[in-house]
Short mmCIF file of C-alpha atoms in Angstrom, two decimals:
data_model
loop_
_atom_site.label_atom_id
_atom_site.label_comp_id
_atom_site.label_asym_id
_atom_site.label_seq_id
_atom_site.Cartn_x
_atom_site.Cartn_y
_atom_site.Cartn_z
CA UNK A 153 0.00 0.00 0.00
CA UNK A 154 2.73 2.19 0.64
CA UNK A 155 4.21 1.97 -3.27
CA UNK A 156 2.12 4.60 -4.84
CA UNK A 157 3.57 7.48 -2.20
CA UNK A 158 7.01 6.27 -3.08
CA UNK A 159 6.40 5.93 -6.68
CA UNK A 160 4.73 9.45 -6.20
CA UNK A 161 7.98 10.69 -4.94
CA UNK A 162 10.74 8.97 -6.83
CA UNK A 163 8.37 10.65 -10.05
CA UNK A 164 8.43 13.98 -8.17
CA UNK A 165 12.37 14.07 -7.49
CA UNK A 166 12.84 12.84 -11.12
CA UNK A 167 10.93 15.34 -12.49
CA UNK A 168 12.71 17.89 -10.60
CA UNK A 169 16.42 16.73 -10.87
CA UNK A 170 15.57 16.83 -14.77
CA UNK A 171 14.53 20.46 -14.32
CA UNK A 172 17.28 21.72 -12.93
CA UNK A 173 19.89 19.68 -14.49
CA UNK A 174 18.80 20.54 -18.07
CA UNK A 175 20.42 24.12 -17.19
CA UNK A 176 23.44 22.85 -16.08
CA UNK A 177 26.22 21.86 -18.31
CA UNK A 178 28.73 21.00 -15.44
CA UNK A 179 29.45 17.40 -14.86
CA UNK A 180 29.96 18.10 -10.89
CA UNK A 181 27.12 20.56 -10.55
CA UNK A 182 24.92 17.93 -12.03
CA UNK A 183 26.29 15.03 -9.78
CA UNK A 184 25.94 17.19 -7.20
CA UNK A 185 21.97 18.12 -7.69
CA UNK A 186 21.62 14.30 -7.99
CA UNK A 187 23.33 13.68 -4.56
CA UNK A 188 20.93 16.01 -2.97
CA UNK A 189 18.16 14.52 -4.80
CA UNK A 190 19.31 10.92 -4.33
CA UNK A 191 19.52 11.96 -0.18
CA UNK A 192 16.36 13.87 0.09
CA UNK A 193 14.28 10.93 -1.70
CA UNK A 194 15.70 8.58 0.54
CA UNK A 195 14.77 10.87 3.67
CA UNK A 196 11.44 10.63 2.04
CA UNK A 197 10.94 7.15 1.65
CA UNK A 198 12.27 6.54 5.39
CA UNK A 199 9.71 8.74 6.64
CA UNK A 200 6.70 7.13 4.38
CA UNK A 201 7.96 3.77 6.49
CA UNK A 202 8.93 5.10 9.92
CA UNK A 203 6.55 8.67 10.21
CA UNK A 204 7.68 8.44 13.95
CA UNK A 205 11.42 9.22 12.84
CA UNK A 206 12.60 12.06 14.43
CA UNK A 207 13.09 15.67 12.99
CA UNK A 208 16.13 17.85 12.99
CA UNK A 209 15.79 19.45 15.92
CA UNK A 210 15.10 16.18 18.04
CA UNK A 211 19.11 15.50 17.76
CA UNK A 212 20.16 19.51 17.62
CA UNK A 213 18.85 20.54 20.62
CA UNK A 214 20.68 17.79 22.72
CA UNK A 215 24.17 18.26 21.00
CA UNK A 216 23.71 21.96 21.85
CA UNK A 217 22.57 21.93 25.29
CA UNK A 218 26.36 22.06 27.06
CA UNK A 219 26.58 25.22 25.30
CA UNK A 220 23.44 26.75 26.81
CA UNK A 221 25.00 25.81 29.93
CA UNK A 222 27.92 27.72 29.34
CA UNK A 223 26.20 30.64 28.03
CA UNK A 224 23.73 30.55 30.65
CA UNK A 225 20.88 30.25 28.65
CA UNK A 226 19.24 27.83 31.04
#
């Protein structure tokens, strides 16, 4: 059941690395917007599976909390 989401975005990040990499003549600029693509799709098909993942600030906020100690933010 959860195939047409992830064929929904693996269309969706196709369509848009074509997009922007038609522009682009460099070799490394275009590897590059893959990369990104190639991450952020996978991101996306994690979270279709595991919706309970946590977000970005679930794993900032604890590597930054010695330095609201020392800044006295606390």
């Amino acid at each position: 059941m959860k195939a047409l989401p992830i064929l929904g975005l693996t269309v969706l990040t196709l369509v848009i690395y074509m997009m922007e990499a038609r522009h682009v003549k460099s070799v490394k600029v275009k590897a590059t917007i893959g990369g990104i693509s190639a991450v952020a799709l996978t991101i996306g098909i994690l979270l279709v599976y595991f919706p309970e993942l946590p977000g970005p600030t679930d794993w900032v906020l604890p590597l930054f909390k010695p330095l609201n100690r020392l800044v006295g933010a606390e």
